[in-house]
Coordinates of C-alpha atoms and ligand atoms in Angstrom, one line a residue:
M28 CA 0.1 0.2 -0.3
A29 CA 1.0 3.7 -0.9
E30 CA 2.5 5.3 2.9
Q31 CA 1.0 8.7 3.1
T32 CA 2.9 9.3 6.7
P33 CA 5.9 8.3 7.9
A34 CA 5.2 5.3 10.2
S35 CA 6.9 7.0 13.4
E36 CA 4.3 9.6 12.7
T37 CA 1.4 7.6 13.3
E38 CA 3.3 5.9 16.7
A39 CA 3.7 9.7 17.7
R40 CA 0.8 10.6 17.2
K41 CA -1.2 7.8 18.7
S42 CA 1.2 8.2 21.8
R43 CA 0.3 11.7 22.4
H44 CA -3.2 10.9 22.4
L45 CA -3.1 8.7 25.1
D46 CA -1.3 11.0 27.1
I47 CA -4.0 14.0 26.2
C48 CA -6.7 11.8 26.8
L49 CA -5.5 10.0 30.1
E50 CA -4.3 14.0 31.4
D51 CA -6.8 16.7 29.6
D52 CA -10.0 17.6 30.0
V53 CA -11.4 16.1 26.6
A54 CA -14.8 16.1 27.4
S55 CA -17.2 17.4 24.7
G56 CA -19.0 20.8 25.5
L57 CA -22.1 18.8 24.7
D58 CA -24.3 16.6 27.1
A59 CA -24.8 13.2 26.2
G60 CA -28.2 13.2 26.7
F61 CA -28.6 10.2 29.3
S62 CA -29.5 12.6 31.9
K63 CA -32.9 13.4 30.0
V64 CA -34.3 10.1 29.4
R65 CA -35.7 8.2 32.1
L66 CA -36.4 4.5 32.2
R67 CA -39.3 3.6 34.1
H68 CA -39.3 2.7 38.3
E69 CA -41.1 -0.8 39.1
A70 CA -41.9 -0.6 42.9
L71 CA -43.2 -4.5 41.9
P72 CA -40.5 -6.0 40.1
E73 CA -42.4 -9.3 40.7
C74 CA -39.0 -10.8 40.1
A75 CA -35.4 -11.7 41.9
L76 CA -32.0 -9.2 40.8
A77 CA -30.5 -13.1 40.4
D78 CA -33.0 -13.9 37.8
V79 CA -32.3 -10.5 35.7
D80 CA -30.0 -11.4 32.5
A81 CA -28.1 -9.2 30.8
S82 CA -27.3 -11.4 28.3
T83 CA -27.7 -11.2 24.2
T84 CA -26.7 -11.4 20.9
L85 CA -24.8 -9.0 18.5
L86 CA -24.4 -9.4 15.3
G87 CA -25.4 -13.6 15.8
R88 CA -22.5 -13.9 18.9
A89 CA -23.5 -14.3 22.5
L90 CA -22.1 -11.4 24.9
R91 CA -22.5 -11.9 28.6
A92 CA -23.7 -8.2 29.0
P93 CA -24.7 -5.8 25.6
I94 CA -21.4 -4.0 26.0
V95 CA -18.8 -2.4 23.5
I96 CA -15.3 -1.1 24.6
S97 CA -14.6 1.1 22.3
S98 CA -12.0 1.7 19.9
M99 CA -9.2 3.1 21.4
T100 CA -5.5 2.3 20.7
G101 CA -2.5 0.4 19.0
G102 CA 0.7 0.8 17.5
T103 CA 3.1 2.1 20.6
D104 CA 4.8 -0.3 23.1
R105 CA 2.6 1.3 25.6
A106 CA -0.4 0.8 23.3
R107 CA 0.5 -3.2 24.0
E108 CA -0.3 -3.4 27.0
I109 CA -3.6 -1.3 27.1
N110 CA -4.8 -3.9 24.9
R111 CA -3.8 -6.7 26.6
N112 CA -5.4 -5.3 29.4
L113 CA -8.6 -4.5 28.0
A114 CA -9.0 -7.9 26.2
I115 CA -8.4 -9.9 29.2
G116 CA -10.7 -7.5 30.9
A117 CA -13.4 -8.3 27.7
E118 CA -12.9 -12.0 27.7
R119 CA -13.6 -12.5 31.7
T120 CA -17.0 -10.3 31.6
G121 CA -17.9 -11.4 28.2
V122 CA -18.4 -8.5 26.5
A123 CA -16.9 -7.1 22.6
L124 CA -13.7 -5.4 22.0
A125 CA -12.9 -3.3 19.3
L126 CA -9.1 -2.1 19.3
G127 CA -8.0 0.8 18.0
S128 CA -7.0 1.7 14.3
Q129 CA -4.5 -0.5 12.9
R130 CA -3.2 2.3 10.5
A131 CA 0.4 1.8 12.2
A132 CA 0.4 -1.6 11.8
L133 CA -0.4 -1.0 8.1
E134 CA 2.5 1.0 8.0
N135 CA 5.0 -1.2 9.6
E136 CA 3.9 -4.9 10.8
A137 CA 6.2 -4.5 13.7
L138 CA 3.7 -2.9 15.4
L139 CA 0.9 -5.7 14.9
D140 CA 1.8 -7.3 18.4
S141 CA 0.3 -3.9 20.0
Y142 CA -3.3 -5.7 18.5
D143 CA -2.7 -9.0 19.2
V144 CA -4.7 -9.7 21.6
R145 CA -6.7 -13.0 20.9
A146 CA -3.9 -15.4 23.0
V147 CA -5.6 -13.7 26.2
A148 CA -8.8 -13.6 24.5
P149 CA -10.1 -16.1 23.1
T150 CA -13.2 -16.0 23.1
V151 CA -14.0 -12.5 22.9
M152 CA -15.9 -10.9 20.2
L153 CA -13.3 -9.0 18.9
F154 CA -13.1 -5.9 15.8
A155 CA -10.2 -4.6 13.9
N156 CA -10.4 -1.0 13.2
L157 CA -9.4 1.6 10.3
G158 CA -10.3 4.9 9.0
A159 CA -12.7 4.8 6.0
V160 CA -10.7 7.9 4.9
Q161 CA -7.4 5.6 4.4
F162 CA -9.4 3.9 1.1
N163 CA -8.2 7.2 -0.2
Y164 CA -4.6 7.2 0.8
G165 CA -3.7 3.3 -0.4
V166 CA -5.6 1.4 2.1
T167 CA -7.2 -1.5 -0.5
V168 CA -9.5 -4.2 1.0
D169 CA -6.8 -7.2 1.0
D170 CA -5.1 -4.5 3.6
A171 CA -8.5 -4.6 5.1
R172 CA -8.7 -8.4 5.0
R173 CA -5.5 -8.7 6.3
A174 CA -5.7 -6.6 9.0
V175 CA -9.0 -8.6 10.3
A176 CA -6.9 -11.9 9.7
D177 CA -4.0 -10.5 11.7
I178 CA -5.6 -10.5 15.0
R179 CA -8.2 -12.9 14.0
A180 CA -10.9 -11.0 14.6
D181 CA -14.8 -11.4 14.2
G182 CA -15.4 -7.7 12.1
L183 CA -13.9 -4.5 11.1
Y184 CA -14.9 -1.1 12.7
L185 CA -14.3 1.8 10.0
H186 CA -14.0 5.3 11.7
L187 CA -15.6 8.2 9.9
N188 CA -13.7 11.4 10.9
P189 CA -13.5 14.3 8.7
L190 CA -13.7 16.8 11.6
Q191 CA -10.8 14.7 13.2
E192 CA -8.3 14.7 10.1
A193 CA -9.8 18.1 9.3
L194 CA -8.1 19.8 12.5
Q195 CA -5.1 17.6 12.2
L196 CA -2.3 19.6 11.3
H197 CA -1.9 17.2 8.0
G198 CA -4.9 15.4 8.1
D199 CA -5.7 13.1 5.4
T200 CA -9.1 15.0 4.3
D201 CA -10.2 14.0 1.0
F202 CA -13.3 12.2 1.4
R203 CA -14.1 12.1 -1.9
G204 CA -15.8 8.9 -3.3
L205 CA -15.8 7.1 0.0
L206 CA -18.8 5.4 -0.1
A207 CA -18.5 3.1 -3.3
K208 CA -15.0 2.0 -1.5
I209 CA -17.5 1.2 1.0
A210 CA -19.6 -0.6 -0.4
S211 CA -16.9 -2.4 -2.3
L212 CA -15.1 -3.1 1.3
C213 CA -18.4 -4.9 2.8
A214 CA -19.3 -7.3 -0.4
N215 CA -15.7 -8.5 -0.2
L216 CA -14.2 -8.1 3.6
G217 CA -16.0 -12.2 4.3
K218 CA -16.5 -10.4 7.6
P219 CA -19.0 -8.0 9.5
V220 CA -18.7 -4.3 9.0
I221 CA -19.2 -1.6 11.7
A222 CA -19.3 1.9 11.0
K223 CA -18.3 4.5 13.4
S224 CA -18.3 7.7 14.5
V225 CA -15.8 9.4 16.7
G226 CA -18.0 11.4 19.2
S227 CA -19.7 13.6 16.2
G228 CA -22.6 10.6 15.4
I229 CA -24.4 10.0 12.4
A230 CA -27.4 11.3 11.1
V231 CA -30.2 9.4 9.7
S232 CA -29.2 10.1 6.1
T233 CA -25.9 9.4 6.5
A234 CA -26.9 5.9 8.1
A235 CA -29.3 5.3 4.9
R236 CA -26.3 5.5 2.8
L237 CA -24.0 3.4 4.5
L238 CA -26.7 0.5 5.4
E239 CA -27.4 0.9 1.3
A240 CA -23.3 0.2 0.8
G241 CA -23.8 -2.9 2.8
V242 CA -22.5 -2.1 6.8
A243 CA -23.7 -4.6 9.1
A244 CA -24.0 -2.4 11.6
I245 CA -23.8 1.6 12.5
D246 CA -22.4 2.7 16.2
V247 CA -23.5 6.0 16.3
A248 CA -20.5 7.4 18.5
G249 CA -22.1 10.4 19.7
A250 CA -21.8 13.9 20.8
G251 CA -21.4 13.9 24.6
G252 CA -18.4 11.9 25.5
T253 CA -15.2 12.8 24.4
S254 CA -14.1 15.6 21.7
W255 CA -11.6 14.6 19.2
A256 CA -11.7 18.1 18.3
R257 CA -10.4 19.0 22.1
V258 CA -7.8 16.4 21.8
E259 CA -6.5 17.7 18.2
G260 CA -6.6 20.7 19.3
K261 CA -4.3 20.2 22.7
R262 CA -2.4 18.1 19.7
A263 CA -1.7 20.9 17.9
G264 CA 0.6 22.6 20.4
D265 CA -0.2 26.0 18.8
P266 CA -2.9 28.1 20.5
R267 CA -4.8 29.1 16.9
R268 CA -4.7 25.8 16.3
E269 CA -6.3 24.9 19.6
A270 CA -8.3 27.6 19.4
L271 CA -10.2 26.7 16.0
A272 CA -10.8 23.4 17.4
E273 CA -12.2 24.4 20.4
T274 CA -14.6 25.8 18.3
F275 CA -15.7 22.8 17.7
A276 CA -16.0 21.6 20.8
G277 CA -19.4 21.0 20.7
W278 CA -20.0 20.4 17.7
G279 CA -22.0 17.1 16.3
Y280 CA -24.9 14.7 17.5
P281 CA -25.8 13.9 20.8
T282 CA -25.8 10.6 21.4
V283 CA -29.3 9.9 22.6
E284 CA -31.0 12.0 20.0
A285 CA -28.7 10.0 17.3
T286 CA -29.5 6.6 18.8
A287 CA -32.9 7.7 19.3
A288 CA -33.3 9.0 15.6
L289 CA -31.4 6.1 13.8
R290 CA -34.1 3.8 16.2
A291 CA -37.3 5.5 14.9
A292 CA -35.8 5.4 11.0
F293 CA -34.2 1.8 10.8
P294 CA -36.6 -0.7 13.0
A295 CA -34.1 -3.6 12.2
A296 CA -31.3 -2.2 11.8
C297 CA -27.8 -3.0 14.2
I298 CA -27.2 -0.1 16.3
I299 CA -24.5 0.7 18.5
A300 CA -24.7 3.9 21.4
S301 CA -21.4 5.2 22.5
G302 CA -20.2 8.4 22.8
G303 CA -20.6 9.7 26.8
V304 CA -22.0 6.1 27.8
R305 CA -20.5 6.5 31.3
S306 CA -22.3 3.7 33.9
G307 CA -25.0 0.5 33.6
V308 CA -27.7 3.1 34.1
D309 CA -26.9 4.6 30.9
V310 CA -26.4 1.4 28.8
A311 CA -29.4 0.6 30.0
K312 CA -30.9 4.1 29.0
A313 CA -29.1 3.3 25.4
L314 CA -30.8 0.1 24.7
A315 CA -34.4 1.4 25.9
L316 CA -34.0 3.6 23.7
G317 CA -33.6 0.9 21.0
A318 CA -29.7 0.7 20.6
N319 CA -28.5 -3.4 20.5
A320 CA -25.5 -2.7 22.3
A321 CA -23.4 0.4 24.5
G322 CA -19.9 1.4 23.8
I323 CA -17.3 2.7 25.8
A324 CA -13.6 4.0 25.7
L325 CA -12.6 6.7 27.6
P326 CA -13.5 5.3 30.9
L327 CA -11.4 2.2 30.3
L328 CA -8.5 3.9 29.3
A329 CA -6.6 4.8 32.4
P330 CA -8.2 1.8 34.0
A331 CA -6.2 -0.3 31.4
T332 CA -3.0 1.8 31.7
K333 CA -2.7 0.1 35.7
S334 CA -4.1 -3.6 35.1
A335 CA -6.4 -6.3 33.5
E336 CA -8.1 -6.5 37.0
A337 CA -9.0 -2.5 37.1
V338 CA -10.6 -2.8 33.8
V339 CA -12.8 -5.9 35.2
E340 CA -13.4 -3.4 38.0
V341 CA -14.8 -0.8 35.7
L342 CA -16.7 -3.4 33.6
E343 CA -18.2 -5.5 36.7
D344 CA -19.3 -2.8 38.4
T345 CA -21.0 -0.7 34.6
I346 CA -22.7 -4.6 34.3
A347 CA -23.7 -4.7 37.8
G348 CA -25.5 -1.0 37.1
L349 CA -26.8 -2.0 34.2
R350 CA -28.9 -5.6 35.9
I351 CA -29.5 -3.1 38.5
A352 CA -31.4 -0.5 36.4
M353 CA -33.2 -3.9 34.7
F354 CA -34.3 -4.7 38.3
A355 CA -35.9 -1.6 39.6
S356 CA -37.2 -1.0 36.1
G357 CA -39.0 -4.7 36.2
C358 CA -37.2 -6.1 32.9
R359 CA -35.6 -9.6 33.8
K360 CA -34.2 -9.5 30.0
I361 CA -32.7 -6.7 27.6
A362 CA -35.1 -7.0 25.0
R363 CA -38.1 -5.7 27.6
L364 CA -35.9 -2.5 28.2
R365 CA -37.3 -1.1 25.6
E366 CA -40.9 -0.8 27.3
A367 CA -39.3 0.8 30.5
L368 CA -38.6 4.1 28.6
H369 CA -40.7 6.4 30.6
C370 CA -39.2 9.4 29.2
E371 CA -38.3 10.0 25.6
P372 CA -35.1 12.8 25.4
S373 CA -36.8 16.0 24.9
S374 CA -34.6 16.6 22.2
R375 CA -35.8 13.7 19.8
S376 CA -38.7 15.8 18.5
G377 CA -37.1 18.4 15.9
S378 CA -34.1 16.9 15.9
D379 CA -31.5 17.7 13.5
A380 CA -29.4 14.3 13.5
T381 CA -32.5 13.1 10.8
Ligands
LIG149 C1 -7.3 7.4 23.6 C2 -8.1 7.1 22.4 C3 -8.2 6.3 21.3 C4 -9.2 6.3 20.1 N1 -9.0 5.8 19.0 C5 -9.8 5.6 18.4 C6 -9.4 5.0 16.8 O1 -8.4 4.4 16.8 N2 -10.1 4.7 15.8 C7 -11.6 4.8 16.3 O2 -12.7 4.7 15.4 N3 -12.0 5.5 17.2 C8 -10.8 6.2 18.4 N4 -11.3 6.3 19.3 C9 -12.9 7.1 19.9 C10 -13.6 5.9 20.4 O3 -13.7 5.0 19.6 C11 -15.2 6.5 20.8 O4 -15.7 6.8 19.4 C12 -15.4 8.0 21.4 O5 -14.0 8.6 22.2 C13 -16.4 9.2 22.0 O6 -16.5 7.3 23.5 P1 -16.2 7.6 24.9 O7 -16.9 9.2 25.0 O8 -16.7 6.8 25.8 O9 -15.0 8.1 25.1 C14 -10.7 6.8 20.2 C15 -11.1 7.1 21.7 C16 -9.9 7.3 23.0 C17 -10.3 7.7 23.9

């Protein structure tokens, strides 16, 4: 494949992203919207907490809980340890794991082992990750097949990040003709492709084109959690560029609004809600809004720099919160959560995510 960016530059960028996300305030200026969603409180649930079953299936795979660890990292020594801890955490708790962009490993095969977590996560539903725009910068369907096969993944997360690329000094900003390339990828990869944003959300009209192109699922990765505009602004090291990036801190479709709009428009599509999901209650609310699963990134980053046990703790607490929310709203099964939506988010009417 053609190399647009020196591999070491990609590695340095990935490492700086980790530092910024760990040390700086990178929260979106928007609220993801979960505080506006209320679930029914069932004072008489007529079941035991022990009977509550949070298991589900996602794209045909069984999960102990409908949670995906959202894509974060790879391609550096630090990332190897982080991915290993996330993978052990996912294996022990029975949730899915999406790795960070594998562009670095396509540029330099020596970095592949920072993504290679199968040995510690033999049964995990595992996703590879690439940026869609890279298909305009030399990445081919064969590269994508290799990215999936190299780590024995079950599918590919394809991120759509025009805002992030535009705010990078030498970002890859030619997004022309990508839909046809995504359609070709979906037809030829041999594994499901999930399209995601990176904290700005996906509009209904865009999701319609992606689903038509053959993606198996849409992960809204909406606004209200980590803001990649802010991350790129802080990485720029230049006050003018940081100020420019800050003007986009409140950009995008909040997660709750985007999830509700997508579910209303595509009743049968597989939809993952992520961006600002911060607790088991948020997961329950995302499912009540119609998501098939919820994704979490930033809250797992610091634990993953410490140990697998720290990742397990956060995931177990999140699953405990989800199960208690199900119990307290009278839902023994995940499928019942749709009926527990007590109060639709006020932002839904007049949503500009449509
Ligand atoms: C340190 C870090 C690195 C990330 N790297 C990627 C990436 O390589 N590919 C991707 O699709 N998303 C990446 N993301 C975006 C997340 O997958 C997610 O969409 C976003 O952070 C919003 O979720 P959150 O609010 O739970 O953090 C990254 C996020 C973080 C925090």
